[in-house]
Coordinates of C-alpha atoms and ligand atoms in Angstrom, one line a residue:
X1 CA -14.3 -8.3 13.4
X2 CA -12.7 -10.2 16.2
X3 CA -11.8 -8.4 19.4
X4 CA -8.2 -7.3 19.6
X5 CA -6.8 -7.0 23.0
X6 CA -4.0 -5.0 24.5
X7 CA -2.2 -7.7 26.3
X8 CA 1.1 -6.1 27.2
X9 CA 1.5 -5.5 30.9
X10 CA 3.3 -2.2 30.9
X11 CA 3.9 -2.1 34.6
X12 CA 5.8 -5.3 34.6
X13 CA 7.9 -4.6 31.6
X14 CA 11.6 -4.5 32.4
X15 CA 13.7 -1.5 31.5
X16 CA 13.0 2.2 30.9
X17 CA 12.9 1.9 27.1
X18 CA 10.0 -0.6 27.4
X19 CA 8.3 1.6 29.9
X20 CA 8.5 4.6 27.8
X21 CA 6.8 2.8 25.0
X22 CA 3.7 2.0 27.1
X23 CA 0.8 4.3 27.1
X24 CA -1.2 5.8 24.3
X25 CA -0.2 5.9 20.8
X26 CA 3.4 6.2 19.5
X27 CA 6.1 7.4 21.7
X28 CA 9.5 8.2 20.2
X29 CA 12.0 5.8 21.8
X30 CA 15.4 4.4 21.0
X31 CA 15.2 2.4 17.8
X32 CA 14.7 -1.3 17.8
X33 CA 17.3 -3.6 16.4
X34 CA 18.0 -3.6 12.6
X35 CA 15.0 -3.6 10.4
X36 CA 14.2 -7.2 9.7
X37 CA 14.0 -8.7 6.2
X38 CA 10.7 -10.5 5.8
X39 CA 11.3 -14.2 5.4
X40 CA 12.1 -14.9 1.7
X41 CA 10.7 -17.4 -0.7
X42 CA 12.5 -17.2 -4.0
X43 CA 12.1 -19.1 -7.3
X44 CA 14.2 -22.0 -8.3
X45 CA 14.6 -23.3 -11.8
X46 CA 11.9 -20.9 -13.0
X47 CA 9.3 -21.9 -10.4
X48 CA 8.3 -20.0 -7.2
X49 CA 6.4 -22.6 -5.2
X50 CA 5.3 -22.4 -1.6
X51 CA 2.6 -23.1 1.0
X52 CA 0.9 -20.0 2.3
X53 CA -1.5 -20.2 5.2
X54 CA -3.7 -17.5 6.7
X55 CA -4.7 -17.8 10.3
X56 CA -5.5 -15.8 13.4
X57 CA -2.5 -15.6 15.8
X58 CA -1.0 -13.8 18.7
X59 CA 1.8 -11.7 17.4
X60 CA 4.4 -9.6 19.1
X61 CA 4.5 -6.0 17.8
X62 CA 7.0 -3.8 19.5
X63 CA 6.4 -4.7 23.1
X64 CA 2.8 -5.7 22.7
X65 CA 1.1 -9.0 22.0
X66 CA -1.8 -8.5 19.7
X67 CA -4.4 -10.9 18.2
X68 CA -3.8 -10.6 14.5
X69 CA -4.2 -12.3 11.2
X70 CA -1.0 -13.5 9.6
X71 CA 0.3 -15.4 6.6
X72 CA 2.5 -18.3 7.8
X73 CA 2.4 -16.8 11.2
X74 CA 4.5 -13.8 10.2
X75 CA 3.9 -10.0 10.1
X76 CA 4.4 -9.0 7.4
X77 CA 3.8 -12.2 5.4
X78 CA 6.7 -13.9 3.7
X79 CA 8.5 -11.9 0.9
X80 CA 8.0 -13.7 -2.4
X81 CA 10.5 -13.2 -5.2
X82 CA 10.2 -14.2 -8.8
X83 CA 12.0 -13.4 -12.0
X84 CA 10.6 -12.6 -15.4
X85 CA 9.2 -15.7 -17.0
X86 CA 8.8 -17.6 -13.8
X87 CA 5.9 -19.8 -12.9
X88 CA 4.3 -19.0 -9.5
X89 CA 2.5 -21.7 -7.6
X90 CA 1.0 -20.9 -4.2
X91 CA -0.8 -23.6 -2.3
X92 CA -3.0 -21.4 -0.2
X93 CA -4.7 -22.7 3.0
X94 CA -7.4 -20.6 4.6
X95 CA -7.4 -21.2 8.3
X96 CA -9.2 -17.9 9.1
X97 CA -12.8 -18.1 10.5
X98 CA -14.0 -16.3 7.3
X99 CA -13.6 -16.7 3.6
X100 CA -10.8 -14.9 1.9
X101 CA -8.7 -14.9 -1.3
X102 CA -5.4 -13.5 -2.6
X103 CA -4.8 -10.5 -4.8
X104 CA -1.5 -9.8 -6.4
X105 CA -1.6 -6.0 -6.5
X106 CA 0.8 -4.7 -9.1
X107 CA 1.2 -7.8 -11.1
X108 CA 0.1 -7.9 -14.8
X109 CA -1.3 -11.4 -14.8
X110 CA -4.8 -12.8 -15.7
X111 CA -7.6 -11.6 -13.5
X112 CA -9.4 -14.9 -14.0
X113 CA -9.2 -18.6 -13.0
X114 CA -6.8 -19.4 -10.2
X115 CA -4.6 -16.3 -10.9
X116 CA -5.5 -12.8 -9.8
X117 CA -9.2 -13.4 -9.5
X118 CA -10.8 -11.2 -6.8
X119 CA -14.1 -13.0 -7.4
X120 CA -12.7 -16.3 -6.2
X121 CA -13.7 -17.2 -2.7
X122 CA -11.7 -19.5 -0.5
X123 CA -13.9 -20.7 2.3
X124 CA -12.8 -21.1 5.9
X125 CA -10.8 -24.4 6.1
X126 CA -10.4 -24.6 2.3
X127 CA -7.3 -24.8 0.1
X128 CA -6.8 -23.4 -3.3
X129 CA -3.7 -23.5 -5.5
X130 CA -2.9 -20.2 -7.2
X131 CA -0.9 -20.6 -10.4
X132 CA 0.2 -18.0 -13.0
X133 CA 3.4 -16.9 -14.7
X134 CA 5.2 -13.6 -14.8
X135 CA 5.4 -12.5 -18.4
X136 CA 8.8 -11.8 -19.9
X137 CA 7.6 -8.3 -20.7
X138 CA 6.6 -7.6 -17.0
X139 CA 8.2 -4.7 -15.3
X140 CA 10.6 -5.6 -12.5
X141 CA 9.5 -4.0 -9.2
X142 CA 7.6 -4.1 -6.1
X143 CA 4.1 -5.6 -5.8
X144 CA 1.9 -6.3 -2.8
X145 CA -0.2 -9.4 -2.1
X146 CA -3.2 -9.1 0.1
X147 CA -6.7 -10.5 0.6
X148 CA -9.4 -9.1 -1.7
X149 CA -12.8 -10.8 -1.0
X150 CA -15.4 -8.0 -0.9
X151 CA -16.9 -7.7 2.5
X152 CA -13.8 -9.0 4.3
X153 CA -11.0 -7.0 2.7
X154 CA -10.8 -4.1 5.2
X155 CA -11.0 -6.2 8.3
X156 CA -8.5 -8.8 7.1
X157 CA -6.0 -6.1 6.0
X158 CA -6.4 -4.1 9.2
X159 CA -6.0 -7.4 11.0
X160 CA -2.5 -7.8 9.5
X161 CA -2.7 -9.7 6.2
X162 CA -0.3 -8.7 3.5
X163 CA 3.1 -9.2 2.1
X164 CA 5.7 -8.1 -0.4
X165 CA 6.0 -9.6 -3.9
X166 CA 9.2 -8.7 -5.7
X167 CA 9.7 -9.2 -9.4
X168 CA 13.4 -9.0 -10.2
X169 CA 14.1 -7.2 -13.5
X170 CA 16.4 -4.8 -15.3
X171 CA 16.4 -2.1 -12.7
X172 CA 18.1 -4.5 -10.3
X173 CA 20.9 -4.9 -12.8
X174 CA 21.9 -1.2 -12.9
X175 CA 25.3 -1.1 -11.2
X176 CA 24.6 1.8 -8.9
X177 CA 21.4 0.2 -7.8
X178 CA 23.1 -3.2 -7.3
X179 CA 25.7 -1.5 -5.1
X180 CA 23.0 0.1 -2.9
X181 CA 21.9 -1.5 0.4
X182 CA 18.4 -2.9 -0.3
X183 CA 15.9 -2.2 2.5
X184 CA 12.3 -3.2 2.4
X185 CA 9.9 -1.0 4.5
X186 CA 6.4 -2.4 4.7
X187 CA 4.4 0.3 6.4
X188 CA 1.4 -0.9 8.4
X189 CA -0.6 0.3 11.3
X190 CA -2.4 -1.9 13.8
X191 CA -5.3 -1.6 16.2
X192 CA -3.9 -2.6 19.6
X193 CA -5.9 -0.6 22.1
X194 CA -9.5 -0.9 21.2
X195 CA -12.1 -1.8 18.6
X196 CA -12.7 1.1 16.3
X197 CA -16.2 2.5 16.4
X198 CA -18.4 1.9 13.4
X199 CA -18.1 5.5 12.3
X200 CA -14.4 5.0 11.8
X201 CA -15.1 3.0 8.7
X202 CA -16.4 6.1 6.9
X203 CA -13.3 8.0 7.5
X204 CA -11.3 4.8 7.0
X205 CA -9.9 3.1 10.1
X206 CA -6.4 3.8 11.2
X207 CA -4.6 1.8 13.8
X208 CA -2.8 3.3 16.8
X209 CA 0.4 1.4 16.5
X210 CA 2.5 2.2 13.4
X211 CA 5.0 -0.4 12.3
X212 CA 7.7 -1.0 9.7
X213 CA 8.0 -4.7 8.9
X214 CA 6.0 -5.3 12.1
X215 CA 8.6 -3.5 14.2
X216 CA 8.3 -0.2 16.0
X217 CA 11.0 2.3 14.9
X218 CA 13.5 -0.2 13.6
X219 CA 16.9 1.0 12.6
X220 CA 18.7 0.6 9.3
X221 CA 22.2 1.6 8.4
X222 CA 24.4 2.4 5.4
X223 CA 28.1 3.1 5.2
X224 CA 29.1 6.7 5.0
X225 CA 29.4 7.5 1.3
X226 CA 27.1 4.6 0.5
X227 CA 23.6 4.4 -1.0
X228 CA 20.4 2.9 0.4
X229 CA 17.6 1.7 -1.8
X230 CA 14.4 2.0 0.3
X231 CA 11.6 -0.1 -1.1
X232 CA 8.4 1.2 0.5
X233 CA 4.9 -0.3 0.5
X234 CA 1.9 1.4 2.1
X235 CA 0.1 -1.7 3.4
X236 CA -2.2 0.2 5.7
X237 CA -6.0 0.1 5.5
X238 CA -6.4 3.9 5.4
X239 CA -3.4 5.6 6.8
X240 CA -1.4 7.9 4.5
X241 CA 2.4 8.3 5.0
X242 CA 4.0 11.7 4.2
X243 CA 7.6 10.6 4.4
X244 CA 10.7 12.6 4.9
X245 CA 14.2 11.5 6.1
X246 CA 16.0 14.1 8.2
X247 CA 18.7 15.9 6.3
X248 CA 18.5 13.4 3.4
X249 CA 16.6 14.0 0.2
X250 CA 15.0 11.1 -1.6
X251 CA 15.9 10.2 -5.2
X252 CA 12.7 8.6 -6.5
X253 CA 13.6 5.7 -8.9
X254 CA 10.3 3.7 -9.1
X255 CA 6.6 4.1 -8.5
X256 CA 4.2 1.2 -8.1
X257 CA 6.7 -1.4 -9.3
X258 CA 7.8 0.6 -12.4
X259 CA 11.2 2.3 -12.8
X260 CA 11.4 6.0 -13.8
X261 CA 13.7 7.1 -16.6
X262 CA 15.9 9.2 -14.3
X263 CA 16.0 9.6 -10.5
X264 CA 13.9 12.5 -9.3
X265 CA 15.0 14.4 -6.2
X266 CA 12.4 15.2 -3.6
X267 CA 12.4 16.3 0.0
X268 CA 9.2 14.3 0.9
X269 CA 7.0 11.6 -0.5
X270 CA 3.4 11.0 0.1
X271 CA 2.3 7.3 -0.1
X272 CA -1.4 6.6 0.1
X273 CA -2.7 3.0 0.8
X274 CA -1.7 0.5 -1.9
X275 CA 1.0 2.7 -3.4
X276 CA 4.7 1.6 -3.5
X277 CA 7.7 3.7 -4.1
X278 CA 11.5 3.2 -4.3
X279 CA 14.0 5.9 -3.4
X280 CA 17.7 6.1 -3.2
X281 CA 19.3 7.8 -0.2
X282 CA 22.9 8.9 -0.1
X283 CA 25.0 8.6 3.0
X284 CA 26.4 12.1 2.7
X285 CA 25.9 13.6 6.1
X286 CA 27.9 13.4 9.3
X287 CA 27.6 10.1 11.0
X288 CA 24.6 10.2 13.3
X289 CA 21.0 9.1 13.7
X290 CA 18.4 10.4 11.3
X291 CA 14.7 9.8 11.6
X292 CA 12.5 8.6 8.8
X293 CA 9.4 10.7 9.6
X294 CA 5.7 10.5 8.9
X295 CA 4.7 14.1 8.7
X296 CA 1.2 15.4 9.5
X297 CA -1.3 15.2 6.6
X298 CA -5.0 15.8 6.5
X299 CA -6.8 13.5 4.1
X300 CA -10.1 15.2 4.4
X301 CA -12.6 17.3 6.2
X302 CA -14.7 14.7 7.8
X303 CA -16.2 17.3 10.1
X304 CA -18.1 18.7 7.2
X305 CA -20.2 15.5 7.2
X306 CA -22.4 17.0 9.9
X307 CA -20.3 15.9 12.8
X308 CA -21.5 12.3 12.4
X309 CA -18.0 11.0 11.6
X310 CA -16.4 9.4 14.5
X311 CA -12.8 10.2 15.2
X312 CA -10.7 7.2 14.2
X313 CA -7.7 7.9 16.4
X314 CA -8.1 7.7 20.1
X315 CA -6.4 10.7 21.5
X316 CA -7.1 12.7 24.6
X317 CA -9.2 15.8 23.7
X318 CA -10.2 14.6 20.3
X319 CA -13.8 13.8 21.3
X320 CA -14.2 17.4 22.4
X321 CA -12.8 18.7 19.2
X322 CA -15.0 16.5 17.1
X323 CA -18.1 18.0 18.7
X324 CA -17.0 21.5 17.9
X325 CA -18.7 21.0 14.5
X326 CA -17.2 21.4 11.1
X327 CA -13.5 21.3 10.9
X328 CA -10.5 19.5 9.7
X329 CA -9.9 16.0 10.7
X330 CA -6.2 15.3 10.7
X331 CA -4.6 11.9 10.7
X332 CA -0.9 11.1 11.2
X333 CA -1.0 12.1 14.8
X334 CA -2.3 15.6 14.2
X335 CA 0.5 18.2 14.4
X336 CA 3.5 16.1 15.3
X337 CA 5.8 14.1 13.0
X338 CA 6.1 10.5 14.0
X339 CA 9.2 8.4 13.8
X340 CA 8.8 5.3 11.6
X341 CA 12.5 4.1 11.5
X342 CA 16.0 5.4 12.1
X343 CA 18.9 5.6 9.8
X344 CA 22.4 5.4 11.1
X345 CA 25.8 5.1 9.4
X346 CA 28.1 2.2 10.0
X347 CA 31.5 2.0 8.3
X348 CA 32.6 4.0 5.3
X349 CA 33.0 3.4 1.6
X350 CA 34.2 5.4 -1.4
X351 CA 31.4 7.8 -2.3
X352 CA 28.9 6.0 -4.5
X353 CA 27.2 7.9 -7.3
X354 CA 23.6 8.0 -8.2
X355 CA 22.6 6.3 -11.5
X356 CA 22.3 8.9 -14.2
X357 CA 19.7 7.0 -16.1
X358 CA 17.3 4.3 -15.2
X359 CA 15.0 2.7 -17.8
X360 CA 12.9 4.2 -20.5
X361 CA 9.3 4.9 -19.8
X362 CA 7.1 4.3 -23.0
X363 CA 5.3 7.1 -24.5
X364 CA 1.7 6.1 -25.1
X365 CA -0.3 6.7 -28.2
X366 CA -3.5 8.9 -28.1
X367 CA -6.5 7.3 -26.5
X368 CA -9.3 5.9 -28.6
X369 CA -11.9 6.3 -25.8
X370 CA -12.3 8.8 -23.0
X371 CA -14.3 8.2 -19.8
X372 CA -15.2 10.1 -16.7
X373 CA -15.4 8.8 -13.2
X374 CA -16.7 10.8 -10.2
X375 CA -15.8 9.7 -6.7
X376 CA -18.3 10.8 -4.0
X377 CA -20.4 9.6 -1.1
X378 CA -24.0 9.9 -0.2
X379 CA -26.7 8.8 2.3
X380 CA -29.0 5.9 1.4
X381 CA -32.0 5.5 3.7
X382 CA -31.6 2.4 5.8
X383 CA -28.1 1.9 4.6
X384 CA -26.4 5.0 6.0
X385 CA -23.3 6.4 4.3
X386 CA -22.3 4.8 0.9
X387 CA -19.3 5.5 -1.2
X388 CA -20.0 5.9 -4.9
X389 CA -18.3 5.9 -8.3
X390 CA -20.5 7.7 -10.9
X391 CA -23.3 7.7 -8.4
X392 CA -23.3 3.9 -8.0
X393 CA -22.3 1.7 -5.1
X394 CA -20.5 -1.6 -5.9
X395 CA -22.5 -4.5 -7.4
X396 CA -20.4 -7.5 -8.4
X397 CA -23.2 -8.6 -10.9
X398 CA -23.1 -5.4 -12.8
X399 CA -20.5 -4.5 -15.4
X400 CA -19.7 -0.9 -15.1
X401 CA -17.0 -0.4 -17.7
X402 CA -16.4 -2.5 -20.9
X403 CA -13.1 -2.0 -22.7
X404 CA -11.5 -3.7 -25.7
X405 CA -8.1 -5.2 -25.4
X406 CA -5.3 -3.6 -27.4
X407 CA -6.8 -0.1 -27.0
X408 CA -5.7 2.9 -25.0
X409 CA -8.2 4.9 -22.9
X410 CA -8.0 8.1 -21.0
X411 CA -9.9 8.3 -17.7
X412 CA -10.7 11.6 -16.0
X413 CA -11.2 10.8 -12.3
X414 CA -12.7 13.5 -10.2
X415 CA -13.1 13.6 -6.5
X416 CA -16.2 15.7 -5.7
X417 CA -16.4 14.6 -2.1
X418 CA -14.7 15.8 1.1
X419 CA -12.1 13.1 1.6
X420 CA -9.1 12.0 -0.4
X421 CA -9.4 8.7 -2.3
X422 CA -6.5 6.7 -3.7
X423 CA -7.9 5.2 -7.0
X424 CA -6.6 1.7 -7.9
X425 CA -7.0 -0.2 -11.1
X426 CA -6.3 -4.0 -11.3
X427 CA -4.3 -5.8 -14.1
X428 CA -3.2 -2.9 -16.3
X429 CA -0.9 -0.1 -15.0
X430 CA -1.4 3.4 -16.3
X431 CA 0.4 6.7 -16.7
X432 CA -0.8 9.9 -15.0
X433 CA -1.3 12.5 -17.8
X434 CA -2.5 15.5 -15.9
X435 CA -3.7 16.8 -12.6
X436 CA -6.3 19.5 -12.8
X437 CA -5.3 20.0 -16.4
X438 CA -1.6 20.4 -15.6
X439 CA 0.8 17.9 -16.9
X440 CA 2.7 15.7 -14.4
X441 CA 6.3 16.8 -13.8
X442 CA 7.8 13.4 -14.7
X443 CA 6.5 10.4 -16.6
X444 CA 6.0 7.1 -14.8
X445 CA 3.7 4.1 -14.5
X446 CA 1.2 3.7 -11.6
X447 CA -1.5 1.4 -10.5
X448 CA -2.8 3.5 -7.6
X449 CA -3.1 7.3 -7.8
X450 CA -4.2 9.7 -5.2
X451 CA -7.2 11.8 -6.1
X452 CA -7.3 14.5 -3.5
X453 CA -10.6 16.1 -2.6
X454 CA -11.7 18.6 -5.3
X455 CA -9.2 17.5 -7.9
X456 CA -9.4 15.7 -11.2
X457 CA -6.6 13.4 -12.4
X458 CA -6.4 12.2 -16.0
X459 CA -4.8 8.7 -16.5
X460 CA -3.9 6.9 -19.7
X461 CA -4.3 3.1 -19.7
X462 CA -3.2 0.6 -22.4
X463 CA -5.4 -2.5 -22.0
X464 CA -3.2 -5.5 -22.8
X465 CA -3.0 -9.3 -22.8
X466 CA -5.7 -10.5 -20.5
X467 CA -9.5 -10.7 -21.1
X468 CA -11.8 -11.0 -18.2
X469 CA -13.5 -9.1 -15.4
X470 CA -11.8 -7.3 -12.6
X471 CA -12.2 -4.1 -10.5
X472 CA -11.1 -0.6 -9.8
X473 CA -11.7 1.0 -6.4
X474 CA -10.6 3.3 -3.6
X475 CA -7.7 1.7 -1.8
X476 CA -8.9 3.1 1.6
X477 CA -10.3 -0.4 2.0
X478 CA -13.2 0.7 4.2
X479 CA -14.4 2.9 1.3
X480 CA -14.1 0.0 -1.1
X481 CA -16.2 -2.1 1.3
X482 CA -18.7 0.7 1.6
X483 CA -19.3 0.7 -2.1
X484 CA -16.5 2.7 -3.8
X485 CA -15.6 0.0 -6.3
X486 CA -16.6 -0.7 -9.9
X487 CA -16.2 -3.7 -12.3
X488 CA -14.4 -3.6 -15.6
X489 CA -14.7 -6.3 -18.3
X490 CA -11.8 -6.5 -20.8
X491 CA -12.9 -8.0 -24.0
X492 CA -10.6 -9.7 -26.6
Ligands
C2O501 CU1 -4.4 -3.6 -3.5 CU2 -7.9 -4.1 -5.4 O1 -6.2 -3.9 -4.4
CU502 CU1 -4.8 -4.3 -6.7
CU503 CU1 -11.7 6.5 -0.4

């Protein structure tokens, strides 16, 4: 991992707003200008074609200049947009010092060849052209491209690589949704102050600067009476976001790139790494400023691991707390909510209504096969802490799970360890059937599902269209690197 430096010279920054942002961690300051829209590449005549280059760069984040890894020099990477049936052709140039590749998280495309192949390695200095098409039957929604070469994934994602991939589809045509202000919020934290200690990998490394589209507390606005459509991606290595917008409920309309059948009202929304969600927000309050907050959330009791877990946030007093022995390790800035972005109102429109209906979510037939997966960790002499699925650490040569195409399976995924794990399956989305035996309150498709410590989640997966080998893993990418990944072979 290259060294990241904190280059901003706080003392010489002009202006009190700048000064107040200096110092440790996040401070809550006046919002930055309007949330930026990541640079767009859209398809023409059925083809989305572009050059994409990965390299190390100095990037400005908030008021700081940080050595990062970027696609086309941008944080986040360019926003790619395709329609159903489009061909996608990406001429990818790796100018990183290490090998890498591209994964299209959330796309139902072949896991083989020059498509969504996580076993493909693009060496430093090499070029590969990725090519695939978006099937007509694909769901329209929000996907997330990022590197996926085992051994390099966590560092490259923590270093900054990642971007939004939008598939336009029927959800976009619903009049109320078309009328809403579309706002992309790519949530990502960065290490700006120091290298993380080795131990931080076991907890999953979090950065000390939290950004939205590479900005610190950007603002976004809707007219009074209007609707915002927030399209959220958790692109962080390990950080969870427990989201709430002051005085505004969320109306959830899509999860992991798949529309719900009706909007579901919620006061807060937890997004673990790799998850996406879309919510509508109504401009129904008094004009003013309302903070989009990241509320405290504890994703495990790392202290129970014998005090050997390093604290992964650098905060005064934390070292002391850590040596007090077993205890909770909190992320998300411990006890205080943090501001991610700020909503304000500008102008006024006739009150817009929420859509009554979205799109039908298919009922799935009963499974033909049931499997069990246990997520845990253990100590291996000479290797230290490893993260395991069914007692095994990742081996790319081994096939862990063989499934037949055109069948439906139920998987019971249990977390018997002390940390939460977001479980992600490539290629085929699934529905969550039950948590700890209780049915889910609403039906939706997912590709990443949080398995909190001590819980069992049952998912139902139809395996469709594409034979080949791919993976499932914990999307805390340090855990994936430390072994919490398995292979799956889909057979025609
Ligand atoms: Cu978002 Cu296997 O990854
Ligand atoms: Cu994925
Ligand atoms: Cu994990």
